[in-house]
Tab-separated table of C-alpha atoms in Angstrom:
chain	number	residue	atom	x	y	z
A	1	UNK	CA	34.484	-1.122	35.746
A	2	UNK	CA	34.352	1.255	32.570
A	3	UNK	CA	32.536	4.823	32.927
A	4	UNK	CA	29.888	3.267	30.951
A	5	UNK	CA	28.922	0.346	33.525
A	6	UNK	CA	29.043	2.857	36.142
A	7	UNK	CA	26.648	4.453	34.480
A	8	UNK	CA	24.396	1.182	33.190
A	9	UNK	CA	24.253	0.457	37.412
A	10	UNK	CA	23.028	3.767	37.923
A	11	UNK	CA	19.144	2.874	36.749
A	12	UNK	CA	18.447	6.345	37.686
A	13	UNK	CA	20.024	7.599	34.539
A	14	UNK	CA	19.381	4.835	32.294
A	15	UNK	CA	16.989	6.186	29.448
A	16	UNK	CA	14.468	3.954	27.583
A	17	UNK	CA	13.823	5.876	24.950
A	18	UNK	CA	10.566	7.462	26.171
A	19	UNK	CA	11.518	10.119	27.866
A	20	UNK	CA	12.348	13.341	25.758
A	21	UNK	CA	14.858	15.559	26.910
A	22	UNK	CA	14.086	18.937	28.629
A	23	UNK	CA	14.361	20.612	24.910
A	24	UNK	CA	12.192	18.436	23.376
A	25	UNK	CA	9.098	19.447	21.156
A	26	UNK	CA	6.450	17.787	23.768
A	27	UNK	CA	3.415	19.376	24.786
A	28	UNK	CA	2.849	20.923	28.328
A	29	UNK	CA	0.757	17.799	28.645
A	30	UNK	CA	3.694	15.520	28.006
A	31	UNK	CA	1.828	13.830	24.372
A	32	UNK	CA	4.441	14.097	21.364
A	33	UNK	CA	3.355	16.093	18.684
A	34	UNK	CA	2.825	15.643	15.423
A	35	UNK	CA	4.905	16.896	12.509
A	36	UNK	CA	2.993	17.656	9.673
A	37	UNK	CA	4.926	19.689	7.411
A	38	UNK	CA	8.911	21.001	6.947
A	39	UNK	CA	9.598	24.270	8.502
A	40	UNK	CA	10.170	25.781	5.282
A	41	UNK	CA	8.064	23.987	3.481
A	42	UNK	CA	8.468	20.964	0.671
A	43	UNK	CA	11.105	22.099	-1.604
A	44	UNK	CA	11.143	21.432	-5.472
A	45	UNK	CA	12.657	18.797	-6.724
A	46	UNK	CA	16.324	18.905	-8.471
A	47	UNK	CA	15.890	17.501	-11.889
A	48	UNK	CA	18.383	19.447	-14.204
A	49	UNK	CA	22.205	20.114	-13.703
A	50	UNK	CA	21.680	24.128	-13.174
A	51	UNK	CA	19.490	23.673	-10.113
A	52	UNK	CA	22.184	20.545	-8.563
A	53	UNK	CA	24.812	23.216	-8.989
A	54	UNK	CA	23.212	25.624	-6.685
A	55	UNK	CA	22.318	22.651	-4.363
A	56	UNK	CA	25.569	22.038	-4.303
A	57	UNK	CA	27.634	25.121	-3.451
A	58	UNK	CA	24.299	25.810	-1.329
A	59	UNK	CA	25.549	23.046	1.195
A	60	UNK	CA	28.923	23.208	1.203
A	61	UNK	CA	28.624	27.220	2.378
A	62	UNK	CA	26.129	25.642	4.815
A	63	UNK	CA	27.176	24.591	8.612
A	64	UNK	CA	27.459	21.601	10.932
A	65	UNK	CA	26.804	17.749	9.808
A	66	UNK	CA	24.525	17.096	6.867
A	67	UNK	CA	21.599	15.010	7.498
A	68	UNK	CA	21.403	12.570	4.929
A	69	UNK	CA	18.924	9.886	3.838
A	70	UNK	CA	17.752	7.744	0.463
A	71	UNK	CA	14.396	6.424	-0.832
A	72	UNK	CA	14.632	2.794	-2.891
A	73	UNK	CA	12.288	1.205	-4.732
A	74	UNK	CA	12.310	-2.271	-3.070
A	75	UNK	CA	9.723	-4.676	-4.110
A	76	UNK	CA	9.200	-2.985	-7.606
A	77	UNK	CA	12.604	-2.306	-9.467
A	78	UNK	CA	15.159	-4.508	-10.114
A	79	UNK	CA	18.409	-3.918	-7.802
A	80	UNK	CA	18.537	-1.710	-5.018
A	81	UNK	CA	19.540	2.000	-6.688
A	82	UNK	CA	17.962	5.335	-5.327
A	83	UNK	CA	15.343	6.939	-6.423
A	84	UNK	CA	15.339	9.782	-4.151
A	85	UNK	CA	17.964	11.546	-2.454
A	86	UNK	CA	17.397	13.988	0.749
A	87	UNK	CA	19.648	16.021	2.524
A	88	UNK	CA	19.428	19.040	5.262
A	89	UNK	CA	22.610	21.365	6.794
A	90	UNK	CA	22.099	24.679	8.519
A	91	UNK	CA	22.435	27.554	5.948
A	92	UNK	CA	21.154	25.015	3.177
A	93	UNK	CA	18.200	23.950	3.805
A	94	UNK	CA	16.435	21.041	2.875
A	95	UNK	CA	17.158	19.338	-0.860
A	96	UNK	CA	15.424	16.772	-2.817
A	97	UNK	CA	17.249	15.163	-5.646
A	98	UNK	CA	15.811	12.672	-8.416
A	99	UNK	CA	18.906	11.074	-9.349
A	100	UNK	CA	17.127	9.476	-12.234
A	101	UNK	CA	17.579	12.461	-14.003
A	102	UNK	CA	20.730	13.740	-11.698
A	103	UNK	CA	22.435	10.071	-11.761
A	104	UNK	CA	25.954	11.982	-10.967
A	105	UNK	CA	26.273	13.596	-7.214
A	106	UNK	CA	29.804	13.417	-7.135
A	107	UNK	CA	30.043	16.532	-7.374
A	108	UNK	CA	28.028	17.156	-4.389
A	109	UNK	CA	29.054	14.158	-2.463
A	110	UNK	CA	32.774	16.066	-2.913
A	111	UNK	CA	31.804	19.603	-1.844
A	112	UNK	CA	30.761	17.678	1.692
A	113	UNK	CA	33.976	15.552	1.815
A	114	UNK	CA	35.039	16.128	5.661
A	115	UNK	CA	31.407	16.991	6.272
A	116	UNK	CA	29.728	14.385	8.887
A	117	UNK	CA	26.954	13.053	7.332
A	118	UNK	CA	24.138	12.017	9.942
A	119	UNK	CA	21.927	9.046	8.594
A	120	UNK	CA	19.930	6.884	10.009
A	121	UNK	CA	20.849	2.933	9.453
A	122	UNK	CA	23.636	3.946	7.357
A	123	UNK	CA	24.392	0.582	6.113
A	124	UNK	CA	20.952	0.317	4.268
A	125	UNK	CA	21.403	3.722	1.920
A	126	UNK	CA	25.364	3.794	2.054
A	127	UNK	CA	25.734	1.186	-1.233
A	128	UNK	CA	22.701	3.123	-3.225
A	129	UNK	CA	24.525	6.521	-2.352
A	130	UNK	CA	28.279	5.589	-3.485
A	131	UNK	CA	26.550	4.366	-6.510
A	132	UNK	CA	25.766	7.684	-7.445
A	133	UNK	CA	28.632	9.113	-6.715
A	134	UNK	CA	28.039	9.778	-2.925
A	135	UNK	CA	30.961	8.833	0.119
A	136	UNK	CA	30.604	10.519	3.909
A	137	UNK	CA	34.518	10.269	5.098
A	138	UNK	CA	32.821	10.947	8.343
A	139	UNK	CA	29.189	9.590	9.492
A	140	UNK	CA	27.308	9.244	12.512
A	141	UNK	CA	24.752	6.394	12.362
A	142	UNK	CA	21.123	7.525	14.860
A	143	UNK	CA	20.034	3.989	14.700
A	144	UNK	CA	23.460	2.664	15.657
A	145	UNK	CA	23.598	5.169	18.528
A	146	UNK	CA	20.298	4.338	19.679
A	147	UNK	CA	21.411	0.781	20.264
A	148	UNK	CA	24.381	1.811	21.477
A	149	UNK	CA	22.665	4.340	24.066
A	150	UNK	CA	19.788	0.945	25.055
A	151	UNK	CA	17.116	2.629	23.214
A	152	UNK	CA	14.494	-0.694	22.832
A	153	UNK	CA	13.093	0.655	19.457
A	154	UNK	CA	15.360	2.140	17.264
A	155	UNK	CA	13.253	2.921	14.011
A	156	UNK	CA	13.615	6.550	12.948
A	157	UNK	CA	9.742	7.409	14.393
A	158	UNK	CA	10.008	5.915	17.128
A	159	UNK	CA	13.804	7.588	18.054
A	160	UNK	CA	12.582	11.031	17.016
A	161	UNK	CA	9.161	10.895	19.331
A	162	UNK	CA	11.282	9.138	21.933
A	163	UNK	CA	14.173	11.551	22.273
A	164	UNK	CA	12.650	14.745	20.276
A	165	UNK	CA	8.854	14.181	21.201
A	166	UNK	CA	7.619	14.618	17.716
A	167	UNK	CA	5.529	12.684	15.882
A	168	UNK	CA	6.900	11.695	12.595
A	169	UNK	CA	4.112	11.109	9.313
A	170	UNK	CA	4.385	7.073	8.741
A	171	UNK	CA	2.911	5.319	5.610
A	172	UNK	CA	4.962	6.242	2.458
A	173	UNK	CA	8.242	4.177	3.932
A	174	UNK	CA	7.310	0.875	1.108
A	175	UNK	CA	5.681	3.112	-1.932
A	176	UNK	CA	6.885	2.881	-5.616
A	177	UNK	CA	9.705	5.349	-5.298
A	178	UNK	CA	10.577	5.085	-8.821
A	179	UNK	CA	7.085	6.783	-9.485
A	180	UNK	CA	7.208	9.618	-11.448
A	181	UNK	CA	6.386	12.907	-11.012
A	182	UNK	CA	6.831	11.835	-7.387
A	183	UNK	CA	2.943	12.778	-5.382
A	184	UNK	CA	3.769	15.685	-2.850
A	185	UNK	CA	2.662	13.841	-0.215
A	186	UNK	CA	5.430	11.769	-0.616
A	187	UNK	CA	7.455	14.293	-0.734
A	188	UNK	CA	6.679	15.902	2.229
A	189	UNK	CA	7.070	12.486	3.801
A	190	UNK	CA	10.471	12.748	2.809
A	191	UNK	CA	11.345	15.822	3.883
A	192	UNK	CA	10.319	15.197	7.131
A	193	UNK	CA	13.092	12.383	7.306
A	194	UNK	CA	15.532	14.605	7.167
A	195	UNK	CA	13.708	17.332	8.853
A	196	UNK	CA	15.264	16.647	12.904
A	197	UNK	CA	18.378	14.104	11.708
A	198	UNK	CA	20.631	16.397	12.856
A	199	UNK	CA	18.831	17.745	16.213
A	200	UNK	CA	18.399	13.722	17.469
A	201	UNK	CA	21.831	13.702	16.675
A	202	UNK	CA	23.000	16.153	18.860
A	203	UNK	CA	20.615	14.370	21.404
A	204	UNK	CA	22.049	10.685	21.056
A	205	UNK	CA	25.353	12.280	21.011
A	206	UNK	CA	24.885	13.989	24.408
A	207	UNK	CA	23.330	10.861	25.795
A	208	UNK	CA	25.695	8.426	24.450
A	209	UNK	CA	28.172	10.773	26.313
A	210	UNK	CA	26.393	10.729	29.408
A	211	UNK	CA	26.629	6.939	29.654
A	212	UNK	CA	30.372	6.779	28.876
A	213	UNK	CA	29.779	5.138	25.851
A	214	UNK	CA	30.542	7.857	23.044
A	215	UNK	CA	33.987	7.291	21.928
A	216	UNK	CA	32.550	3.458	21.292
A	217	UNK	CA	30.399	4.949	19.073
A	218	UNK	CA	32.997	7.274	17.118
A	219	UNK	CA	34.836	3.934	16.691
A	220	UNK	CA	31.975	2.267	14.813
A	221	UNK	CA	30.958	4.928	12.971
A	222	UNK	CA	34.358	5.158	11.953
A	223	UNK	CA	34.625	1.634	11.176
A	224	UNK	CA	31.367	2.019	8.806
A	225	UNK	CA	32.445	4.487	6.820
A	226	UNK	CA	35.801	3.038	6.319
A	227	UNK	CA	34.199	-0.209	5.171
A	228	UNK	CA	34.963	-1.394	1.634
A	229	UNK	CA	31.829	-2.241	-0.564
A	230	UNK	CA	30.267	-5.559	-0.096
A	231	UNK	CA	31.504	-8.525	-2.190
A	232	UNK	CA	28.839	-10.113	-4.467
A	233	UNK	CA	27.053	-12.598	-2.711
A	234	UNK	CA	28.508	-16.036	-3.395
A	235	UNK	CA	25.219	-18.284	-5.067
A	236	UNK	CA	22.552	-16.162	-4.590
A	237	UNK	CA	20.195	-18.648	-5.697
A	238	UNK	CA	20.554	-20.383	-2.983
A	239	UNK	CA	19.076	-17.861	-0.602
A	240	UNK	CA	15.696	-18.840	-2.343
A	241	UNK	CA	12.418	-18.651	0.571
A	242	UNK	CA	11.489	-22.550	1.016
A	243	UNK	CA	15.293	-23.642	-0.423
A	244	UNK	CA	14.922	-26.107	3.118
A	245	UNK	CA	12.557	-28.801	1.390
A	246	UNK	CA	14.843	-29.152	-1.729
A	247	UNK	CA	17.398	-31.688	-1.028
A	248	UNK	CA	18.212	-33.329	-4.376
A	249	UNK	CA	20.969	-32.120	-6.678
A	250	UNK	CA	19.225	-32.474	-9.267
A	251	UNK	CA	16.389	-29.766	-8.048
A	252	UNK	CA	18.735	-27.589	-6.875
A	253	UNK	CA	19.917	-27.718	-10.645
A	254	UNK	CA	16.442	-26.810	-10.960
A	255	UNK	CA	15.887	-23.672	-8.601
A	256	UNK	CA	19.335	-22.255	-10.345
A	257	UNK	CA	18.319	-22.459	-13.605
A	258	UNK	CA	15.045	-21.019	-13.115
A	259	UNK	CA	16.537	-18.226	-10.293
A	260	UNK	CA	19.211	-17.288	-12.812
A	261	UNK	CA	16.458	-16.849	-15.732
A	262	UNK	CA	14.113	-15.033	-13.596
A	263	UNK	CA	16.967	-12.719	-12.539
A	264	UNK	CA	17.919	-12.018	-16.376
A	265	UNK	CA	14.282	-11.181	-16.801
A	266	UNK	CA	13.781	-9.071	-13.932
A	267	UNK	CA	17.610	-6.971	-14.806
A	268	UNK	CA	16.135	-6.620	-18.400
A	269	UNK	CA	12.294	-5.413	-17.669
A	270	UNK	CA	13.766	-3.441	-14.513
A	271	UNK	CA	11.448	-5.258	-11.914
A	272	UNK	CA	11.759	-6.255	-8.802
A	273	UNK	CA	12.543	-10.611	-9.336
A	274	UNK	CA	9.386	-11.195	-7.045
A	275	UNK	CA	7.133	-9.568	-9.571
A	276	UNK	CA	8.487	-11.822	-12.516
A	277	UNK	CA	8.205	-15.478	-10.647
A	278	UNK	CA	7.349	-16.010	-7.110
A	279	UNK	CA	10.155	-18.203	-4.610
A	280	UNK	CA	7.387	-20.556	-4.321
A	281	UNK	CA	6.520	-21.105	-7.435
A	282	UNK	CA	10.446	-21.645	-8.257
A	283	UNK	CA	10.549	-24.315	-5.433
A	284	UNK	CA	7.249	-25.918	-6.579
A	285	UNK	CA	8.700	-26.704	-9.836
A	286	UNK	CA	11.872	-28.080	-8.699
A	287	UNK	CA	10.021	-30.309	-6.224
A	288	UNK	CA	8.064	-31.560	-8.811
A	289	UNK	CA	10.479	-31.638	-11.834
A	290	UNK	CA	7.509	-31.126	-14.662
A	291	UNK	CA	8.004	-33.020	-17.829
A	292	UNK	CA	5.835	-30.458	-20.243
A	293	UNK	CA	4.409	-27.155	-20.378
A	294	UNK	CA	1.203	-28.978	-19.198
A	295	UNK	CA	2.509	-29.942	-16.160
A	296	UNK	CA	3.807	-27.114	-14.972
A	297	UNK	CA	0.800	-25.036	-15.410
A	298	UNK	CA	-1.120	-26.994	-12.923
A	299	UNK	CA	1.562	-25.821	-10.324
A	300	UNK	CA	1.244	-23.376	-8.089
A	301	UNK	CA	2.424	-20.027	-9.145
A	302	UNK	CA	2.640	-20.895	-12.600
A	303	UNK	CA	-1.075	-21.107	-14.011
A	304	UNK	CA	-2.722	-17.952	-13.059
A	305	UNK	CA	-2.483	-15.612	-15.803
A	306	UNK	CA	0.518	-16.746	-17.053
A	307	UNK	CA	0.909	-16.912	-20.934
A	308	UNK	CA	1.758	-19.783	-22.800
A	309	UNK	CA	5.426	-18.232	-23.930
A	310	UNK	CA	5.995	-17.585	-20.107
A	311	UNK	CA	5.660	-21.160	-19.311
A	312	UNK	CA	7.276	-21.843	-22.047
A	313	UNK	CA	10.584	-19.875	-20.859
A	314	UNK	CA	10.318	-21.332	-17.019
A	315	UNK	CA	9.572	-25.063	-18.657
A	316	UNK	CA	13.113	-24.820	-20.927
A	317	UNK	CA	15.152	-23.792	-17.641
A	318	UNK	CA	13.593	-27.264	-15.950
A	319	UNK	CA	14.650	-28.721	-18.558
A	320	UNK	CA	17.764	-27.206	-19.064
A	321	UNK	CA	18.750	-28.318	-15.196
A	322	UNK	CA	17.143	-32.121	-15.771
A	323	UNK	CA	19.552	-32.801	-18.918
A	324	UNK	CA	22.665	-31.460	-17.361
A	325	UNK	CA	25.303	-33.681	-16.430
A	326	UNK	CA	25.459	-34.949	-12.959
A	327	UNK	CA	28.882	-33.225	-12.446
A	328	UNK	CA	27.394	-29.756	-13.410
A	329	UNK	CA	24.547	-30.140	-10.743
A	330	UNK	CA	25.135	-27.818	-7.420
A	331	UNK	CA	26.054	-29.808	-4.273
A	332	UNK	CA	24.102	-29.593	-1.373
A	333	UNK	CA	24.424	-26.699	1.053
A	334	UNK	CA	26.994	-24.263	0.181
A	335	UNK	CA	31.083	-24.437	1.153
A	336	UNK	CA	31.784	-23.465	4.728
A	337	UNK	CA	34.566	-21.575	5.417
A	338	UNK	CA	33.976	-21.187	9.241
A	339	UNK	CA	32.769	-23.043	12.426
A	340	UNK	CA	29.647	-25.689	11.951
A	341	UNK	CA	26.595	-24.879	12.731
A	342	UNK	CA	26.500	-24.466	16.546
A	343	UNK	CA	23.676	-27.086	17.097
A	344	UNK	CA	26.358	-29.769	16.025
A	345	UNK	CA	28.800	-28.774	18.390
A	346	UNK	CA	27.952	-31.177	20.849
A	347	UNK	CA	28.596	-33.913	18.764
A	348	UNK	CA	31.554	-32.865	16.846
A	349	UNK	CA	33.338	-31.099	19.787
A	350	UNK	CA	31.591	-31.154	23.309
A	351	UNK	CA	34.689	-29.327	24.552
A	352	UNK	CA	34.075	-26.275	22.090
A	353	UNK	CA	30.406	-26.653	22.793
A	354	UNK	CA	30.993	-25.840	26.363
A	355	UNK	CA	33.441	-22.886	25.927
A	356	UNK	CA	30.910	-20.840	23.454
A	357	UNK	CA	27.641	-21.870	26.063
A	358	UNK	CA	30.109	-20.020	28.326
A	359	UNK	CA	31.137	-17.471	26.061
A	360	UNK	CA	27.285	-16.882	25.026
A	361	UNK	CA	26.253	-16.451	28.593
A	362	UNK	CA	29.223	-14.141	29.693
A	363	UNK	CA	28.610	-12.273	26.723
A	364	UNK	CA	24.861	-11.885	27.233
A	365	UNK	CA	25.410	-10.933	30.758
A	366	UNK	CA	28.198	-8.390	29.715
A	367	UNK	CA	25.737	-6.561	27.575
A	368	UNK	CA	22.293	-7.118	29.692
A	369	UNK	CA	24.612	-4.815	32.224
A	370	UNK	CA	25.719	-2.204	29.788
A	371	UNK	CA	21.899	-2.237	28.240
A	372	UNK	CA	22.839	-2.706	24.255
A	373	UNK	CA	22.148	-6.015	22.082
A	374	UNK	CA	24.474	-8.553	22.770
A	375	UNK	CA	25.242	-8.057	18.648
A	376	UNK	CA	26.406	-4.527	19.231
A	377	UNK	CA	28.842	-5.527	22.113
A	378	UNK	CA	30.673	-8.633	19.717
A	379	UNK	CA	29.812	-9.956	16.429
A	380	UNK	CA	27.784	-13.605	16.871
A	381	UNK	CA	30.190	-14.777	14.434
A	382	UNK	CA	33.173	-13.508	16.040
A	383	UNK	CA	32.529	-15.551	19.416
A	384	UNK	CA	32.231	-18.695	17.223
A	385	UNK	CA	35.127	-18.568	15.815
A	386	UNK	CA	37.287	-17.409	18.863
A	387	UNK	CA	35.540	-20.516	20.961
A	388	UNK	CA	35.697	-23.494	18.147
A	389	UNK	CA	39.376	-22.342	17.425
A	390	UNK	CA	40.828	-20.746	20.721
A	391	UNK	CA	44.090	-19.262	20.004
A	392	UNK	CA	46.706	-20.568	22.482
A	393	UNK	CA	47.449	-19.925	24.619
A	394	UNK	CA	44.608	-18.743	25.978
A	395	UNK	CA	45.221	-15.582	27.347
A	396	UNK	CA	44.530	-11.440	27.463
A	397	UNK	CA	47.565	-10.849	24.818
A	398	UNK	CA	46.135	-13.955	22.087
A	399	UNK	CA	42.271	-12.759	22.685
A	400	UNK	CA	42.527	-9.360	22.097
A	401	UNK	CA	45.140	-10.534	19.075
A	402	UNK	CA	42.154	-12.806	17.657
A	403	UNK	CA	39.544	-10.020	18.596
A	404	UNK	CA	41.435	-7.722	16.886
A	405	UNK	CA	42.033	-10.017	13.856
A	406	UNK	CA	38.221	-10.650	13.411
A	407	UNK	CA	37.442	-7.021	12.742
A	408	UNK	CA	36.471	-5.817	16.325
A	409	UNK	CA	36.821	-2.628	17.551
A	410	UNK	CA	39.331	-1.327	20.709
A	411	UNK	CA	36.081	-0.822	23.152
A	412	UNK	CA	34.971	-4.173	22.109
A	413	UNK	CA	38.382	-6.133	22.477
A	414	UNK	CA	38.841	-3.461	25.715
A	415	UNK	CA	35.246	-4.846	27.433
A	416	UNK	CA	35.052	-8.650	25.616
A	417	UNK	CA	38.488	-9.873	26.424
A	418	UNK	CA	38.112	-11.030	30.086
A	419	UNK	CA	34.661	-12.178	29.031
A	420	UNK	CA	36.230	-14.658	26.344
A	421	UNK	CA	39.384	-15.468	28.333
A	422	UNK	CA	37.016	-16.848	31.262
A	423	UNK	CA	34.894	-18.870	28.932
A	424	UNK	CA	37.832	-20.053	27.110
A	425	UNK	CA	40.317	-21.272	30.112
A	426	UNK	CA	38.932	-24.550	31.976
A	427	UNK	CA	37.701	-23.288	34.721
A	428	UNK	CA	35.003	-20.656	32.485
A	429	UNK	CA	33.536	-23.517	30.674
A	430	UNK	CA	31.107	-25.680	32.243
A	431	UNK	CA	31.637	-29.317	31.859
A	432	UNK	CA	30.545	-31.421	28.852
């Protein structure tokens, strides 16, 4: 038994996130309190080159991690680039930084190379930062800690009044962030995000300790900021809300053709796709297949104050798909490069069924005992795999191999292995 599950038995010690520590900012009568303003108050926004310059040799004479966190503009702009940039060390203070008008922080993203960079859900603001310019070499992830640590929510708020017992201001989180001049009251908003990053990482960091579990936590921090970027996403189109009730080729041909001109529109006005056409009204028409600008009018999604040169622009991409050839028209579904779906394992392979119900279980009980999602303890994806193709033979040398192989991380191969080597040998999976 790790340190850790010594530790997950002792329910005496186990924290559910509601409990602040003995430091924490709650009242004598135990309510969290709310944080209404920075400590030293909202500071100006960084629009020119002179003022980034002394933001940046500001933080790197400052101390100790750098909190870091990004505002986006989803649901309005096209694409997913910042629009606000906040960071907080000791010695520097807070910063705000339109990178509208300061698109290049690689200056500042190198004066805190080495730095640890403390954000929260780093995944989310990690491709909008190295767009401008922005790469921690060193990161520690509250959100991924809180899971880590058991926490059962794991928002920001909620992690800051949990651990910190302050109240955090909520309501700006989905605004227009590409609004400019920016209100203050966002801005304060976004201060405040930064505001205790670094104090509920100390926090997590002494808890995650505490329960055995922090050098896990190092490794996947580690792991994220060593992560190449993302590959482009293979047919995006087909990732199209309500893409389950179209079945034919030919309105699939439809849905691209229409997704892909919606897409050019919404790149060239710089909105967010949503705004330009709904999904809806995109599967509407290719259920339908309209013959004229007529018919597609009367469909939802496409009459309402639309113009007759709109229609006319969605009605020549139907018609573009219904003319091409039938060897140009998308296949159903999309290529699969893994397992099948697991729901038609019993029929195609009631032997690989039966390991990953084992697997599943094992796993579920493996994590239930160390109190983190079972998604945090092995990737979903991973188990698949491992239990449609078992490597062979099955044992603790070719599991941790194929563990290793699939991307996880030492603690993970360390605590998974047995797991996987019971479900995978006959007498770990249940019968057919």
């Amino acid at each position: 038994m790790t340190d850790a599950q010594d530790t997950a038995a002792d329910s005496s010690l186990r924290i559910t996130g509601g409990t602040p520590p003995d430091d924490a900012g709650s009242s004598v009568t135990g309510a969290p309190v709310p944080l209404l303003a920075p400590r030293d108050g909202v500071p100006p926004v960084i629009t020119d080159e002179t003022a980034l310059a002394r933001v940046t040799a500001a933080f790197a004479a400052g101390t100790g991690p750098v909190a870091v966190d990004a505002e986006r503009a989803s649901g309005y702009r096209y694409g997913q680039r910042a629009y606000l940039v906040q960071l907080r060390r000791e010695g520097a203070g807070t910063a705000l930084i339109d990178p509208v008008a300061c698109p290049d922080l690689s200056g500042l993203g190198e004066a805190l190379s080495g730095v640890e960079w403390v954000l929260h859900a780093a995944t989310q603001d990690l491709p909008c930062l190295r767009e401008i310019g922005m790469v921690p070499s060193r990161l520690f992830d509250t959100e991924l800690a809180g899971r880590l640590a058991g926490f059962p929510r794991v928002g920001l708020g909620a992690m800051v009044e949990g651990v910190l017992g302050y109240v955090l201001e909520k309501g700006h989180s989905a605004v227009d962030w590409s609004t400019r001049p920016l209100p203050e009251p966002w801005l304060r908003y976004a201060a405040l995000d930064v505001e205790l990053l670094v104090d509920l990482r100390d926090a997590l960091e002494k808890e995650l300790d505490r329960q055995g579990k922090l050098e896990w936590a190092l490794q996947e921090f580690d792991a994220i900021a060593a992560a190449p970027p993302a590959e482009p996403r293979k047919d995006p189109w087909r990732r199209t809300s309500g893409m389950h009730k179209v079945r034919r080729r030919r309105q699939l041909g439809v849905v691209r053709e229409l997704w892909q001109t919606r897409d050019r529109i919404a790149q060239r006005r710089d909105v967010s796709p949503g705004k330009v056409l709904s999904d809806a009204a995109i599967v509407e028409a290719a259920l339908a297949l309209p013959g004229n600008v007529h018919a597609l009018a009367a469909l939802n999604g496409f009459g309402h104050r639309m113009g007759r040169r709109q229609l006319e622009q969605w009605q020549a991409a139907v018609d573009r798909a219904k003319t091409l050839p039938d060897t140009a028209l998308p296949q159903p579904g999309q290529p699969v490069t893994g397992p099948p779906p697991p729901r038609a394992w019993a029929d195609k392979d009631p032997a690989a069924a039966a390991r990953l119900s084992a697997a599943r279980a094992g796993v579920s009980a493996l994590a239930e005992q160390l109190t983190m999602p079972q998604e945090n303890l092995i990737s979903p994806d991973t188990v698949r795999r491992i239990c449609w193709e078992p490597p062979k033979p099955v044992d603790t040398g070719s599991v941790e191999s194929a563990l290793a192989g699939f991307g996880a991380r030492a603690w993970q191969v360390e605590l998974v292995t047995p797991v996987l080597v019971n479900a995978l040998s006959a007498k770990g999976a249940p019968s057919p």
